PDB file of C-alpha atoms and ligand atoms in Angstrom:
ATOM      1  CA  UNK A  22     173.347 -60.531 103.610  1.00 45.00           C
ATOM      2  CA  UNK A  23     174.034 -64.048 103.355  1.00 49.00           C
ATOM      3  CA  UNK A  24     174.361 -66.400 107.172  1.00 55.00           C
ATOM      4  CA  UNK A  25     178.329 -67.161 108.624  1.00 50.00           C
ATOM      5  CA  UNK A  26     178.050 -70.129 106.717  1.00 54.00           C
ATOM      6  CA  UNK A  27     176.941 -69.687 102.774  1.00 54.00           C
ATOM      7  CA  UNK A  28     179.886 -66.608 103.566  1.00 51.00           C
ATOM      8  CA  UNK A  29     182.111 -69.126 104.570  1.00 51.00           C
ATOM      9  CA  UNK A  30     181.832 -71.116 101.775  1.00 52.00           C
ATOM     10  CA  UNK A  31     181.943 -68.187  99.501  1.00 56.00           C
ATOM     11  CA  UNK A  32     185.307 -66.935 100.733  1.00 61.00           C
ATOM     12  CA  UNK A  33     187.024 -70.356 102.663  1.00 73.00           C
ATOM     13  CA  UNK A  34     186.903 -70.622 106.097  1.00 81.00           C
ATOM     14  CA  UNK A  35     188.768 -68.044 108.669  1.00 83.00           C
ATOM     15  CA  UNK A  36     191.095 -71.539 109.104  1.00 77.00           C
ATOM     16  CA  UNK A  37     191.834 -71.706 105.641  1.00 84.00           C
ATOM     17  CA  UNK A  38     192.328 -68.065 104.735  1.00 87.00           C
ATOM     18  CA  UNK A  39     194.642 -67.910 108.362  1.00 90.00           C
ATOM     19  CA  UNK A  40     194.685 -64.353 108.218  1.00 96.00           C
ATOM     20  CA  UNK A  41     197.296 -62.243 110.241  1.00 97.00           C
ATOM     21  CA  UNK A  42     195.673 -60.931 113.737  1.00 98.00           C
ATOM     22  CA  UNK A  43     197.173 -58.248 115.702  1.00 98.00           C
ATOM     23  CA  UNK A  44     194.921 -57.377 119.077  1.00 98.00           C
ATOM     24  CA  UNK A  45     194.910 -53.407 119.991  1.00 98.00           C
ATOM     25  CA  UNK A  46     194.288 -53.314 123.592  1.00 99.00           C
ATOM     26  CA  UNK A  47     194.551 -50.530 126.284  1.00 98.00           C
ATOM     27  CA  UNK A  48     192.215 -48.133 128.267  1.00 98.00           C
ATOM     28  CA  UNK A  49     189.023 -46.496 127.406  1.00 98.00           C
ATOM     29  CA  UNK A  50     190.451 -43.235 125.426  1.00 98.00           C
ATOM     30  CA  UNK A  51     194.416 -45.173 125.044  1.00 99.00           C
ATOM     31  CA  UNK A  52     193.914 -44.274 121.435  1.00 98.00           C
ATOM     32  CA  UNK A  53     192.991 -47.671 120.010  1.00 98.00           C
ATOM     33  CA  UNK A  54     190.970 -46.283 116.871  1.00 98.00           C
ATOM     34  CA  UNK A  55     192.994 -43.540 116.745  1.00 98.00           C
ATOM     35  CA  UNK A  56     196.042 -45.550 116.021  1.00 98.00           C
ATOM     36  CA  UNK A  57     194.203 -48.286 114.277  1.00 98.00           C
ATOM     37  CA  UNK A  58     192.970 -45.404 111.421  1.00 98.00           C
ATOM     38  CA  UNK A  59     196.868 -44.632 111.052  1.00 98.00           C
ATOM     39  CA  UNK A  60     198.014 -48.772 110.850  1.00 98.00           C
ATOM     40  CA  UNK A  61     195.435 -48.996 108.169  1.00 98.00           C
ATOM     41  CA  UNK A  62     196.189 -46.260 105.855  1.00 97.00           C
ATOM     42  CA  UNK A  63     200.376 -47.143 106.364  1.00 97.00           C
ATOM     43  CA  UNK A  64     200.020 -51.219 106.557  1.00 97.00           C
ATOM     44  CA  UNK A  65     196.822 -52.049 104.679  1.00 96.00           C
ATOM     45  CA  UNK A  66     195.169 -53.871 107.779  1.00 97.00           C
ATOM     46  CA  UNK A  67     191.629 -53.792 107.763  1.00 98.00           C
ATOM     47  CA  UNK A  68     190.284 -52.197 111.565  1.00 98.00           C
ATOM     48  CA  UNK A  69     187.150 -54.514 113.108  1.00 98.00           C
ATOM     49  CA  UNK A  70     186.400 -52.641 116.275  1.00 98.00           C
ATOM     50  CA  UNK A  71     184.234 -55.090 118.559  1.00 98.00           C
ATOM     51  CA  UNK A  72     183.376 -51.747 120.177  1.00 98.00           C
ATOM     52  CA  UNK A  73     181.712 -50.381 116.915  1.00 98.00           C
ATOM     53  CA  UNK A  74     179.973 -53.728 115.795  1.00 98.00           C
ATOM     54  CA  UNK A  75     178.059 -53.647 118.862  1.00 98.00           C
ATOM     55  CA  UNK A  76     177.429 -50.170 118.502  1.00 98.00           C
ATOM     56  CA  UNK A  77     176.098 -51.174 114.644  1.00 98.00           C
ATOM     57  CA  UNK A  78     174.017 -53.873 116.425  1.00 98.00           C
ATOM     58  CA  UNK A  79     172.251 -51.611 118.415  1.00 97.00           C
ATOM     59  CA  UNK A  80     171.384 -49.297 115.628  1.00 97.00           C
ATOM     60  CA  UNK A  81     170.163 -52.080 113.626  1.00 97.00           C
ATOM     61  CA  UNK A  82     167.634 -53.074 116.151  1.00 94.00           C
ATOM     62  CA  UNK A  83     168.131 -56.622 116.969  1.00 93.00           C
ATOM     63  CA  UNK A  84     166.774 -58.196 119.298  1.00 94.00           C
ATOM     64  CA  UNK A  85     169.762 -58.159 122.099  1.00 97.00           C
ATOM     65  CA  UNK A  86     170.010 -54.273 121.048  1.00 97.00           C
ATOM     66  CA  UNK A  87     168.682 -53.096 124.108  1.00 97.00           C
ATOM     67  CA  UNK A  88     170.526 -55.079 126.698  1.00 98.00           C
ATOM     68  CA  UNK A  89     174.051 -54.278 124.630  1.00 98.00           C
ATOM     69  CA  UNK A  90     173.143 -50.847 125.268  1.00 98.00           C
ATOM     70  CA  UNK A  91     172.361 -51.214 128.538  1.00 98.00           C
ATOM     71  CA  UNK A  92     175.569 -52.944 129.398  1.00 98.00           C
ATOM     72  CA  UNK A  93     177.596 -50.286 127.454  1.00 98.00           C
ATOM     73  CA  UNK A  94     175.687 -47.654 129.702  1.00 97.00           C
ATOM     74  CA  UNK A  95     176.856 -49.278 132.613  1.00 98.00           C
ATOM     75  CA  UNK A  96     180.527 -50.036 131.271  1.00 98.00           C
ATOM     76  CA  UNK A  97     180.359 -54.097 131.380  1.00 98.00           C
ATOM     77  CA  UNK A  98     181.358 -56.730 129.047  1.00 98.00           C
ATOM     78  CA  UNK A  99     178.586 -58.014 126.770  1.00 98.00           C
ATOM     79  CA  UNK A 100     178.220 -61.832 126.871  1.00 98.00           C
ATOM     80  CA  UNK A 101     181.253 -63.824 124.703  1.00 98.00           C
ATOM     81  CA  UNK A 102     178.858 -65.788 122.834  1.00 98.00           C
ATOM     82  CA  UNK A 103     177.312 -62.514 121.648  1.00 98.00           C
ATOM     83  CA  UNK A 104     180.394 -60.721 121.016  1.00 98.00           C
ATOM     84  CA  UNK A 105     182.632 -63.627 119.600  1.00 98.00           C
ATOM     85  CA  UNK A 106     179.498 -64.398 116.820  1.00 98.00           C
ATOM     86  CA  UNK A 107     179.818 -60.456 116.001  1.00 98.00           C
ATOM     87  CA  UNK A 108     183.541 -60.325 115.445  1.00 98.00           C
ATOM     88  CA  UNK A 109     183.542 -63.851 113.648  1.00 97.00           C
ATOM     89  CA  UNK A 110     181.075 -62.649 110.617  1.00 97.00           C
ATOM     90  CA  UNK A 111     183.362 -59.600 110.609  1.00 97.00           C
ATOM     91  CA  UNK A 112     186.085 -61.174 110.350  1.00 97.00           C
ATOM     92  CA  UNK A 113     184.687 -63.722 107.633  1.00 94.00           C
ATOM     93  CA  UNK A 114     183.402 -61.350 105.795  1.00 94.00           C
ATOM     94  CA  UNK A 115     186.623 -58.941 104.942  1.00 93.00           C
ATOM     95  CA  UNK A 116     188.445 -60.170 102.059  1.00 89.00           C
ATOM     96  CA  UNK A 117     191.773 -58.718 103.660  1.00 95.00           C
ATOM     97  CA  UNK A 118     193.801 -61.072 105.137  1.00 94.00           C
ATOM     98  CA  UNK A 119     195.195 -58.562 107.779  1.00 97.00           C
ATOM     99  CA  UNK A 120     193.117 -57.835 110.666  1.00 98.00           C
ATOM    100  CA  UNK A 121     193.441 -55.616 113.074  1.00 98.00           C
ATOM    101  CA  UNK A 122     191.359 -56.200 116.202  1.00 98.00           C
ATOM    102  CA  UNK A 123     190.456 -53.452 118.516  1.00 98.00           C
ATOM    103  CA  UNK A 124     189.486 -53.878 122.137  1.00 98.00           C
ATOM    104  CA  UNK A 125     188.871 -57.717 121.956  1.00 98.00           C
ATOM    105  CA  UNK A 126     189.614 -59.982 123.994  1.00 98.00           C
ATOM    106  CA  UNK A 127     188.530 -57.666 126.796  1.00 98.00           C
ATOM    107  CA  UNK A 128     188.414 -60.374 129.585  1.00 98.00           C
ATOM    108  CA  UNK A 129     188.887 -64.227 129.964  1.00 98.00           C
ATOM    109  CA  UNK A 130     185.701 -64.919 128.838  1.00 98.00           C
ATOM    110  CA  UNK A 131     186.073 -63.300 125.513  1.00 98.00           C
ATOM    111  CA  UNK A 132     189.913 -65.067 124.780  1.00 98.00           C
ATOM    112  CA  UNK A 133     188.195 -68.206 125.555  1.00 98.00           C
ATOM    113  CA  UNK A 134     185.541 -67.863 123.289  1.00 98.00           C
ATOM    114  CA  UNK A 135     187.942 -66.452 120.637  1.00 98.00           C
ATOM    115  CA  UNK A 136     190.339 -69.752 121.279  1.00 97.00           C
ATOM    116  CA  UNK A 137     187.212 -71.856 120.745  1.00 97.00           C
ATOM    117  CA  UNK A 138     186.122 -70.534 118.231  1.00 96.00           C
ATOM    118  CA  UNK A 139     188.542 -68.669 115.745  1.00 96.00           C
ATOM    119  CA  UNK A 140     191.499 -70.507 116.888  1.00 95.00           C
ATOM    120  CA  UNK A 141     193.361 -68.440 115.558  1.00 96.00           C
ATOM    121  CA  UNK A 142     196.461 -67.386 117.543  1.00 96.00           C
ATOM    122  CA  UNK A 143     197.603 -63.239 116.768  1.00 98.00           C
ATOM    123  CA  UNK A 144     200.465 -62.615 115.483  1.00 96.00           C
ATOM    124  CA  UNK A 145     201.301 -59.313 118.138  1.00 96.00           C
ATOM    125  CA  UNK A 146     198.929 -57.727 120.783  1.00 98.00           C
ATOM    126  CA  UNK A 147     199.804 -53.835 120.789  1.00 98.00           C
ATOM    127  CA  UNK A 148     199.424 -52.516 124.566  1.00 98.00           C
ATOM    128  CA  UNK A 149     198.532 -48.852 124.452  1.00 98.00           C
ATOM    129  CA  UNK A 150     199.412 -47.923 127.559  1.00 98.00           C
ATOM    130  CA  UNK A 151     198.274 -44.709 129.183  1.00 98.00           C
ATOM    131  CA  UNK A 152     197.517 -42.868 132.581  1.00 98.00           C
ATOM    132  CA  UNK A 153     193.831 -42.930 133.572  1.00 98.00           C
ATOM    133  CA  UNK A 154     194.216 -39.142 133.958  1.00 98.00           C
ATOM    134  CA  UNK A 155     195.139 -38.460 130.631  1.00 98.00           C
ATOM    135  CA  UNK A 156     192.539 -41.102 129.442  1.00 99.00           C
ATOM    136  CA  UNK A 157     189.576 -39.448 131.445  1.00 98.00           C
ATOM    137  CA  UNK A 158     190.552 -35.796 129.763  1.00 98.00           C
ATOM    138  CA  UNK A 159     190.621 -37.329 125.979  1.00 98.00           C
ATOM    139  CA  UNK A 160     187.092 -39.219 126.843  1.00 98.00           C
ATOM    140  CA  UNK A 161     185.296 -36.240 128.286  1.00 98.00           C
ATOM    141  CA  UNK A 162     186.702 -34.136 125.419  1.00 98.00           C
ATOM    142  CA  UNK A 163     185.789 -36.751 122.604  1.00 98.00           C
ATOM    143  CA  UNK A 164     182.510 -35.306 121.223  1.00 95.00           C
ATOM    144  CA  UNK A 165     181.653 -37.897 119.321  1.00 96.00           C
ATOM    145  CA  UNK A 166     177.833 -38.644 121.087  1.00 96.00           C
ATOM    146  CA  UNK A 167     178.891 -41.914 123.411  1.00 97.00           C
ATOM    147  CA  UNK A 168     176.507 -42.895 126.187  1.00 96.00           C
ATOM    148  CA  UNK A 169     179.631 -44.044 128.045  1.00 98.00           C
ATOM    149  CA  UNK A 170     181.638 -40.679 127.798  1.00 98.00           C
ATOM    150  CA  UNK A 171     180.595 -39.679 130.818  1.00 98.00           C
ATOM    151  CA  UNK A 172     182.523 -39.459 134.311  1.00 98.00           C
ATOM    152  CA  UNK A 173     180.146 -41.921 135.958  1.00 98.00           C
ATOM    153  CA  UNK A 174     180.545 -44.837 133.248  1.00 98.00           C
ATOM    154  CA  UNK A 175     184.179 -43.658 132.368  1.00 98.00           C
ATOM    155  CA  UNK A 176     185.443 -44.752 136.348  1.00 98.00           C
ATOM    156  CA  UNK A 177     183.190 -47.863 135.545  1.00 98.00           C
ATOM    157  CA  UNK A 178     185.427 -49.285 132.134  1.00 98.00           C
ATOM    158  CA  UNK A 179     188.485 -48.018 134.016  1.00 98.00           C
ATOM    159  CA  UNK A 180     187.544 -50.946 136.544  1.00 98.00           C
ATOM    160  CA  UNK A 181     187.050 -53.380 133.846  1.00 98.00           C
ATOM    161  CA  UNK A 182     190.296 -52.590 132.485  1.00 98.00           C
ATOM    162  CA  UNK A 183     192.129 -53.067 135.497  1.00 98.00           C
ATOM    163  CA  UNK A 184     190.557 -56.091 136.540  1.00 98.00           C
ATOM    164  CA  UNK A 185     189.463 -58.139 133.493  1.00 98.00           C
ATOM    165  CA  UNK A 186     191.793 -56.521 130.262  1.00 98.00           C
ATOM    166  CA  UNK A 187     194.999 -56.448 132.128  1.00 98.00           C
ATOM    167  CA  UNK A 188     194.895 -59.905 132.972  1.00 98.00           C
ATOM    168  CA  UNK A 189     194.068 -60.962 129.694  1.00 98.00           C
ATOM    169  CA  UNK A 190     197.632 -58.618 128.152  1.00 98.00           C
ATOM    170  CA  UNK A 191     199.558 -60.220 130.828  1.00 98.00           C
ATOM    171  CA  UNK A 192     198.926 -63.559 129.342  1.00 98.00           C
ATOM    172  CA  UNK A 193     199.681 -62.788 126.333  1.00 98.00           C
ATOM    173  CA  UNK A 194     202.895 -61.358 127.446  1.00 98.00           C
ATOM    174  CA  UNK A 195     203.891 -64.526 128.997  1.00 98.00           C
ATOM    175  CA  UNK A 196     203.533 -65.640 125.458  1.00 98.00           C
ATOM    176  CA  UNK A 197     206.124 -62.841 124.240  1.00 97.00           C
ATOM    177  CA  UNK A 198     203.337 -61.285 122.284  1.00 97.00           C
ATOM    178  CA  UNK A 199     203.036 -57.900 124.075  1.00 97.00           C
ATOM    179  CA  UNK A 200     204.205 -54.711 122.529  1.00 97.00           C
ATOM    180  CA  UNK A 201     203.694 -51.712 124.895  1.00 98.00           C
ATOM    181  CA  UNK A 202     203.550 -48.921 123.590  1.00 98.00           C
ATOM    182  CA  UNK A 203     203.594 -45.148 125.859  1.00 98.00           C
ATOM    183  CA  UNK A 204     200.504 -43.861 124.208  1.00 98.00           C
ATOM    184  CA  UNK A 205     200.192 -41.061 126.893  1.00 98.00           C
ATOM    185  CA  UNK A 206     202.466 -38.927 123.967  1.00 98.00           C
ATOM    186  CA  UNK A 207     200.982 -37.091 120.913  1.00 98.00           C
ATOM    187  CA  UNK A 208     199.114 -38.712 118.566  1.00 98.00           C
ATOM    188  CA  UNK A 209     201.927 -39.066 115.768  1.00 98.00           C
ATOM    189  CA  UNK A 210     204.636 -39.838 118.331  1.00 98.00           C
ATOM    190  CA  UNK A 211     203.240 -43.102 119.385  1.00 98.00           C
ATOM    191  CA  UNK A 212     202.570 -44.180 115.672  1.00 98.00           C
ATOM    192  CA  UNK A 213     205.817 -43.933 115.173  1.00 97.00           C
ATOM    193  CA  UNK A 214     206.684 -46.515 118.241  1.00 97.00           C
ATOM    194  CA  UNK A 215     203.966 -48.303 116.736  1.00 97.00           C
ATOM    195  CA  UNK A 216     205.639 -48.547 113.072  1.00 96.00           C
ATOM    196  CA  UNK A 217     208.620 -50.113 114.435  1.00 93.00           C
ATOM    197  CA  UNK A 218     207.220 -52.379 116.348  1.00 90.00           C
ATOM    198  CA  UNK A 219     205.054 -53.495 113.253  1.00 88.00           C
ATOM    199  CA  UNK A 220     208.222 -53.421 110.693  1.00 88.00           C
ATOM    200  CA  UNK A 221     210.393 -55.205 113.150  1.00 82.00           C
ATOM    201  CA  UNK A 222     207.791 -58.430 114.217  1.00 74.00           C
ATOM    202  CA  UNK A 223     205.904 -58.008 111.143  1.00 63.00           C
ATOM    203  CA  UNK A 224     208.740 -56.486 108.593  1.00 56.00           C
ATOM    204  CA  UNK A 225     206.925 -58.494 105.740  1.00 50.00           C
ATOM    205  CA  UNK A 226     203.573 -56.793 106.276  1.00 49.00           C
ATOM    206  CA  UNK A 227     205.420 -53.373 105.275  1.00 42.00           C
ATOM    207  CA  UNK A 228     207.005 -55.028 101.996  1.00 36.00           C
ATOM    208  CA  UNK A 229     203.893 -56.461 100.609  1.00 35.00           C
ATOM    209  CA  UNK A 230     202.298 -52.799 100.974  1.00 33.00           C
ATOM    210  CA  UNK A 231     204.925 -51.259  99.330  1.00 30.00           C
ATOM    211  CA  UNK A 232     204.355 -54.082  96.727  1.00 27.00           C
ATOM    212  CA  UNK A 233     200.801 -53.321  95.949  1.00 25.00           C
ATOM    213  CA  UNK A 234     201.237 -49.286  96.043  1.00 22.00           C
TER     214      UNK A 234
HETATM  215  N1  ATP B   1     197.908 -39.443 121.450  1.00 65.67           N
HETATM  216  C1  ATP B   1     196.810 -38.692 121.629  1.00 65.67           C
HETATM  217  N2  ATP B   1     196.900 -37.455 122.173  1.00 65.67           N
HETATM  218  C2  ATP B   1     195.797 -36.695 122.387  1.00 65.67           C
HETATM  219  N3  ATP B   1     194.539 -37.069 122.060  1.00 65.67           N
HETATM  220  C3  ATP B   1     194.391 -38.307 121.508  1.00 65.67           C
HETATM  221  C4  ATP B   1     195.492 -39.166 121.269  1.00 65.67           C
HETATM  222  N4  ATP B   1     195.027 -40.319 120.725  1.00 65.67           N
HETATM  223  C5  ATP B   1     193.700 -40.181 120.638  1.00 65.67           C
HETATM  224  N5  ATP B   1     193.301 -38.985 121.096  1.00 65.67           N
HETATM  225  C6  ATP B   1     191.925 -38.488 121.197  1.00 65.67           C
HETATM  226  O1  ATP B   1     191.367 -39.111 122.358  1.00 65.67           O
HETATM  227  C7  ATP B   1     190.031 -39.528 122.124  1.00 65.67           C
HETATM  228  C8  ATP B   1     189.942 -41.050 122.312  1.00 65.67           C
HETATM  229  O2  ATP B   1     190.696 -41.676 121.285  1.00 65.67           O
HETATM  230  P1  ATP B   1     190.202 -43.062 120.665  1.00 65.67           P
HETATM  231  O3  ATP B   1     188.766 -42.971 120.315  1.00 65.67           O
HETATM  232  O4  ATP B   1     191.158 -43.425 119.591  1.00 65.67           O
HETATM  233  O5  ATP B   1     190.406 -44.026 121.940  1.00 65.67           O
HETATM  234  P2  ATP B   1     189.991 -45.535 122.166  1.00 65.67           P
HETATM  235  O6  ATP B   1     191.115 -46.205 122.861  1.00 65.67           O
HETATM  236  O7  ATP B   1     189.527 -46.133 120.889  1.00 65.67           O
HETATM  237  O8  ATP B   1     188.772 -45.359 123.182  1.00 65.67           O
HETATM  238  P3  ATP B   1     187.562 -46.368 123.500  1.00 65.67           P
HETATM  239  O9  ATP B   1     188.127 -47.543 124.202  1.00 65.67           O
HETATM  240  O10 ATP B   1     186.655 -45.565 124.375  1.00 65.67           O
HETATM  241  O11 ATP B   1     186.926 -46.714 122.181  1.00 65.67           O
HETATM  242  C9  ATP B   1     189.675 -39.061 120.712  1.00 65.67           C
HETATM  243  O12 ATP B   1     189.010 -37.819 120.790  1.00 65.67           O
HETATM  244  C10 ATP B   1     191.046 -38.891 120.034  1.00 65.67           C
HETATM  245  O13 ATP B   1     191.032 -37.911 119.025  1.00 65.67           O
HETATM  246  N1  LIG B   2     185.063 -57.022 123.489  1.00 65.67           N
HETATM  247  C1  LIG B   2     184.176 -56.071 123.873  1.00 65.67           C
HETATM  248  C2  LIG B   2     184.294 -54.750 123.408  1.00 65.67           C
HETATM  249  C3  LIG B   2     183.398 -53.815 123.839  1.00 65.67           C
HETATM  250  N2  LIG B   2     182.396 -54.170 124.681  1.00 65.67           N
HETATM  251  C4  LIG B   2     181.402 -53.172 125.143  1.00 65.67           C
HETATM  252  O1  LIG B   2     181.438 -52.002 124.340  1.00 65.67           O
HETATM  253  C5  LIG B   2     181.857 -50.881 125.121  1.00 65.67           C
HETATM  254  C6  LIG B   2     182.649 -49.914 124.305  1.00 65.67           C
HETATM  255  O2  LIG B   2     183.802 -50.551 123.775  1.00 65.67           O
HETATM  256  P1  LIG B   2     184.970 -49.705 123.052  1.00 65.67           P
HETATM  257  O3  LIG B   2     185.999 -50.684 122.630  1.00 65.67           O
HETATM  258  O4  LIG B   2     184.350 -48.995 121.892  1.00 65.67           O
HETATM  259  O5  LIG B   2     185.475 -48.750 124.081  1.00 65.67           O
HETATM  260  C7  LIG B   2     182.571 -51.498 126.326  1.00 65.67           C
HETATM  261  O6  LIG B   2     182.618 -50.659 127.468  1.00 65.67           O
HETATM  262  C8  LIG B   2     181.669 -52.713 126.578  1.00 65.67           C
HETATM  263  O7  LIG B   2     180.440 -52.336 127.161  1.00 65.67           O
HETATM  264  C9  LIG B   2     182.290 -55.481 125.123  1.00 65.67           C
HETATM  265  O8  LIG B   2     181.381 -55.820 125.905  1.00 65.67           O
HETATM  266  N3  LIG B   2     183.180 -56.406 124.706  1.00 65.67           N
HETATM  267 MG1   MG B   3     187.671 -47.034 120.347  1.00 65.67          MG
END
């Protein structure tokens, strides 16, 4: 796999390209991949969860492996620089020019790093917003094998959320980008809140999908 640079040059740089970037924030267990999987298969974005490319990194066995995992054990942020380098080749690398971007930028640190060095401002940031109650139920049912599924780490990301993601939404709702969304309600309910928010900011999205099918 070729560096961020000979992939640059193969497919222009992120600048060039200026893809569309909608941000999926909310809670551990809001439902961000959950709703991502349904925006993909009705919009055509392509899902980069920052989540799941550090998880990747970890099974690769890199060299900051074992700290990532460590900080995802005890539900903290992995260091911007780390994180920002991650998402960047991701986002490099996809042909699509429709991003979705799931639980990034999780604090200050990480919009900073994404400001300096993607510069590229999102078009929306979907809020999913859900009680913790209902959040802690759909994380200790999830099954899926996550160190950080348990009640000790679960209280942990909670914390985070409240005190370094909200922050970060409320910014970007002083910039009239927020769309919140009730995403305590079944699963298909709040894609449909989420497909009118996406046909009514991003009507042209839905066109040039219907276009291509
Ligand atoms: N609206 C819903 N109603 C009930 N269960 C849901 C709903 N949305 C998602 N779930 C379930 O809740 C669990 C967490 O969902 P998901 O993985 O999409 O959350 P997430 O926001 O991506 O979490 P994390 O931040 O931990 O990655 C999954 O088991 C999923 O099937
Ligand atoms: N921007 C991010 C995103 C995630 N992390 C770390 O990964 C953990 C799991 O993230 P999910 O989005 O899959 O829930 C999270 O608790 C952090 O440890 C991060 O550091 N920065
Ligand atoms: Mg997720």
């Amino acid at each position: 796999m070729g560096s961020v640079t000979d992939v640059a040059m193969e497919k222009g740089t992120l600048a060039q390209r200026k893809p569309t970037v909608v941000f999926v924030l909310g809670g551990p267990g809001s439902g961000k991949g959950t709703q991502c999987d349904k925006i993909v298969q009705h919009f055509g974005f392509t899902h980069i969860s920052t989540g799941d490319l550090l998880r990747d990194e970890i099974r690769s066995g890199s060299e900051n492996g074992t700290m990532i995992q460590r900080m995802m054990k005890e539900g903290k942020m992995v260091p911007p620089e780390l994180t920002i380098k991650l998402l960047q080749k991701a986002m490099q690398e996809c042909g699509n020019d429709k991003l979705l971007i799931d639980g990034f930028p999780r604090n200050e640190e990480n919009r900073a790093a994404y400001e300096a060095v993607i510069k590229i401002e999102p078009k929306l940031v979907l809020f999913l917003d859900c009680s913790e109650e209902e959040m802690e139920r759909r994380l200790l049912n999830r099954n899926q094998g996550r160190e950080d599924d348990n009640i000790e780490t679960i209280r942990k990301r909670f914390k985070v959320f409240k005190e370094s993601t909200l922050p970060v939404i409320e910014y970007y709702n002083s910039k009239g980008k927020v769309r919140k969304i009730d995403a305590g309600k079944p699963s298909d309910e709040v894609f449909e809140d989420i497909k009118f928010f996406f046909t009514s900011t991003c009507g042209n999205i839905k066109h040039s999908c219907c276009v291509i099918l």
